[in-house]
mmCIF file of C-alpha atoms in Angstrom:
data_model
loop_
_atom_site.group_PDB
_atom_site.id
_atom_site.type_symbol
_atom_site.label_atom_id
_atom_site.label_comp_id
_atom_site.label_asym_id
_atom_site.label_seq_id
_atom_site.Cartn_x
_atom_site.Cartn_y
_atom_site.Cartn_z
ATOM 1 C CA UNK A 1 74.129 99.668 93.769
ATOM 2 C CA UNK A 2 76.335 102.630 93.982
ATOM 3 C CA UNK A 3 74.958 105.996 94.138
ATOM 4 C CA UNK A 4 77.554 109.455 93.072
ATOM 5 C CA UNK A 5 76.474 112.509 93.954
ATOM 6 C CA UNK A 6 78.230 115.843 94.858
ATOM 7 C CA UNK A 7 79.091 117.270 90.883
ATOM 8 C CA UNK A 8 78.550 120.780 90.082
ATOM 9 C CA UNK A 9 79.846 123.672 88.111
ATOM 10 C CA UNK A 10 82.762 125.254 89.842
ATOM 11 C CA UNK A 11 85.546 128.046 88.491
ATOM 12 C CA UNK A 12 88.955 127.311 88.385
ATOM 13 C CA UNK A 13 90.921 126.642 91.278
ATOM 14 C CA UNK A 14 87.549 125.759 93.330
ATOM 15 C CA UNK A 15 86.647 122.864 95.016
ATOM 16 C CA UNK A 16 84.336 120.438 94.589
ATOM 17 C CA UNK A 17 83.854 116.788 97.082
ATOM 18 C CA UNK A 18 82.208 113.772 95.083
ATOM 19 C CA UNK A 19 80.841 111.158 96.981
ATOM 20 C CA UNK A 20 80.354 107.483 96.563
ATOM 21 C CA UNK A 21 77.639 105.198 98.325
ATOM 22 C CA UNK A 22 77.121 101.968 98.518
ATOM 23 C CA UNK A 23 73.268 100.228 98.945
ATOM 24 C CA UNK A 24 73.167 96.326 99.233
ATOM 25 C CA UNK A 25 76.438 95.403 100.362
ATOM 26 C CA UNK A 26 79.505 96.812 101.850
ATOM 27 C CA UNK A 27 82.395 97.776 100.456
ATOM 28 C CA UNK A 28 84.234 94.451 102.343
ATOM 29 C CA UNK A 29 87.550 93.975 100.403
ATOM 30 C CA UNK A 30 86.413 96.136 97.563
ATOM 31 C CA UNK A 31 88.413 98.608 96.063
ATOM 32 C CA UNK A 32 86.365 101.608 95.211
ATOM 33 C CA UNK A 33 87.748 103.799 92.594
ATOM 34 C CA UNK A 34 86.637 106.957 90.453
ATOM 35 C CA UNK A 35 86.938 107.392 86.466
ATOM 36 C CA UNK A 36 86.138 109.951 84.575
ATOM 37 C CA UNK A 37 85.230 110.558 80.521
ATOM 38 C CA UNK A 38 84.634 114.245 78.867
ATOM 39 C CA UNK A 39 83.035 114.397 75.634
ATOM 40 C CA UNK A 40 85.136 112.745 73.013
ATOM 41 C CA UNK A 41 86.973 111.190 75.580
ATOM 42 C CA UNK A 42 88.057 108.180 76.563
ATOM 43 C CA UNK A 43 87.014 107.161 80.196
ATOM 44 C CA UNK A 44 90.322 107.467 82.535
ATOM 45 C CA UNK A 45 91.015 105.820 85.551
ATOM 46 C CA UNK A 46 91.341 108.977 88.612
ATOM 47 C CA UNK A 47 92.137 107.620 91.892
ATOM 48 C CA UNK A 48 91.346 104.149 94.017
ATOM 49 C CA UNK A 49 91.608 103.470 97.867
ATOM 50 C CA UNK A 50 91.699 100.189 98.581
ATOM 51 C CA UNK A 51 89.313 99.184 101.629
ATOM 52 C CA UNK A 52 91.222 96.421 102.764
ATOM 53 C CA UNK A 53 94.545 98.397 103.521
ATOM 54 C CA UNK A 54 93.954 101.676 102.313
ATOM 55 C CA UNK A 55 96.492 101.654 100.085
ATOM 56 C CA UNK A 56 95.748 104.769 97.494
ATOM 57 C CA UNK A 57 96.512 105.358 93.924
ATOM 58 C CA UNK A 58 95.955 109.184 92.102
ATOM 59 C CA UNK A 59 96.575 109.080 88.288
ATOM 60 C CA UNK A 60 99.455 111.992 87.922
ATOM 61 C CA UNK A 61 96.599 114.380 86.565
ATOM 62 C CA UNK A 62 95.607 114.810 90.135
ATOM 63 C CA UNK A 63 97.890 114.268 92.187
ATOM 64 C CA UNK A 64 98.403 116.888 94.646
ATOM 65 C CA UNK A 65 95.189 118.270 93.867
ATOM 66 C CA UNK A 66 92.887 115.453 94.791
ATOM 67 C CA UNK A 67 92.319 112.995 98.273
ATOM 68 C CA UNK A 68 90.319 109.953 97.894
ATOM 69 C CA UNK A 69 89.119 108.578 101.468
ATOM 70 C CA UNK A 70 86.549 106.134 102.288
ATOM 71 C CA UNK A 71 83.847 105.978 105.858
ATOM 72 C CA UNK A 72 82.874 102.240 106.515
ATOM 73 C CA UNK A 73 80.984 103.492 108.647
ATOM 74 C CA UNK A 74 78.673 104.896 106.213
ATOM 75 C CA UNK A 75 79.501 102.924 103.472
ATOM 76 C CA UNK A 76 81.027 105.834 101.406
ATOM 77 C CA UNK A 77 83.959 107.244 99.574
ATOM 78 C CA UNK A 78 84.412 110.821 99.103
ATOM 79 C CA UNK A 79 87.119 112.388 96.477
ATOM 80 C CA UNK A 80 88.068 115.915 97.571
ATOM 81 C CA UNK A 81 88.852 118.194 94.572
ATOM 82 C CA UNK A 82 90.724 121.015 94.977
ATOM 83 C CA UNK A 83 92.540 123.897 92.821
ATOM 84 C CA UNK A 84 89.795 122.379 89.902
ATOM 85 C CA UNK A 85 90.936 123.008 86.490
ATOM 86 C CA UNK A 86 88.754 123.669 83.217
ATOM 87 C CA UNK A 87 90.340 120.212 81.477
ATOM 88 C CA UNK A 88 89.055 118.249 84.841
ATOM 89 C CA UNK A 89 85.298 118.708 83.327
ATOM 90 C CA UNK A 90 84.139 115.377 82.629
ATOM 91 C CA UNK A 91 81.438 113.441 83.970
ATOM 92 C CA UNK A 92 82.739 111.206 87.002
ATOM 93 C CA UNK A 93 81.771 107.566 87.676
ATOM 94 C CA UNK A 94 82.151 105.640 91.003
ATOM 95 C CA UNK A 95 82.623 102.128 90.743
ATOM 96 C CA UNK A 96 84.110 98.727 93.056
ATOM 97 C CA UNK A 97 85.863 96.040 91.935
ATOM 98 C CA UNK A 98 89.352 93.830 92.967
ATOM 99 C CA UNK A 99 92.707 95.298 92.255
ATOM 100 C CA UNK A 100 94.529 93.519 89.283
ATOM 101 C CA UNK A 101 98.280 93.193 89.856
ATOM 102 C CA UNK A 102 100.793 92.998 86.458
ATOM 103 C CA UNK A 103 103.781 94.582 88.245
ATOM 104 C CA UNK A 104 101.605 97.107 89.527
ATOM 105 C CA UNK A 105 97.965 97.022 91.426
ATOM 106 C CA UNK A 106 95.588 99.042 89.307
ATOM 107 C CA UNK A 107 91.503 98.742 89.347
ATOM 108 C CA UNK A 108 90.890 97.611 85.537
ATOM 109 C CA UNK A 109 87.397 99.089 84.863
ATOM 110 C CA UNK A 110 86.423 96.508 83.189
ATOM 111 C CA UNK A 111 86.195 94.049 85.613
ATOM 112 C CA UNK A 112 84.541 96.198 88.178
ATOM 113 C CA UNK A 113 81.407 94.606 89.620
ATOM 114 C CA UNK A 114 79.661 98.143 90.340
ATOM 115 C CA UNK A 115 78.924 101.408 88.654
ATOM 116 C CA UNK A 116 77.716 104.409 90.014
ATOM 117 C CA UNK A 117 75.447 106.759 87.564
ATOM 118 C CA UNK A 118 77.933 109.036 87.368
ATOM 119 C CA UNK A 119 77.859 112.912 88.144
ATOM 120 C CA UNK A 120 78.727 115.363 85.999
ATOM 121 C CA UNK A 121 81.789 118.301 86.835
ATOM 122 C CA UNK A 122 82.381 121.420 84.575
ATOM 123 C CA UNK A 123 85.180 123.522 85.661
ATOM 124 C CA UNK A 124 84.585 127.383 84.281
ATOM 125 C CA UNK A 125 87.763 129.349 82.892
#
């Protein structure tokens, strides 16, 4: 299972890191990525890392703001938010599954084989 913890309620331009861990396997060749869905929403793919190469992806939302990065070590993946914004409130799922390639590599949610519980972010004005 995947456990996300590390949500909060922040003011804008804070920081906030979300973490990502992993109980009864290993992340392997996995790619671990992090969606998100506010309220009336639908759920949007954020970022990926890819545990076999690294290789990263940030949906243009973020970019520049957040830094996915994973520990084998400890099984985990962290997402370091920074310079938060009021629109990134949204509650923020983990999950692991094989990237998809159709001229790009994306992580299609719906053929991840994980889920965290998700953990919710609200970003103050």
């Amino acid at each position: 299972q995947l456990q996300a913890s590390g949500g909060g309620l922040v003011q804008a331009g804070g920081s906030l890191r979300l973490s990502c861990a992993a109980s009864g396997f290993t992340f392997d060749d996995y790619t671990i990525g992090w969606f998100r869905q506010a309220p009336g929403k639908e759920r949007e793919g954020v970022s990926w890392i890819s545990n076999t190469d690294g290789s990263t992806y940030y949906a243009d939302f973020v970019k520049g703001r957040f830094t996915i990065s994973n520990d084998n070590a400890k099984n985990t993946v962290a997402l370091q938010m920074n310079s938060l914004k009021p629109e990134d409130t949204a509650v923020y799922y983990c999950a692991v599954g094989y990237l998809i390639y159709n001229g790009t590599y994306y992580l299609d949610p719906d053929e991840c084989d994980y889920w965290g519980q998700g953990t919710q972010v609200t970003v103050s004005s």
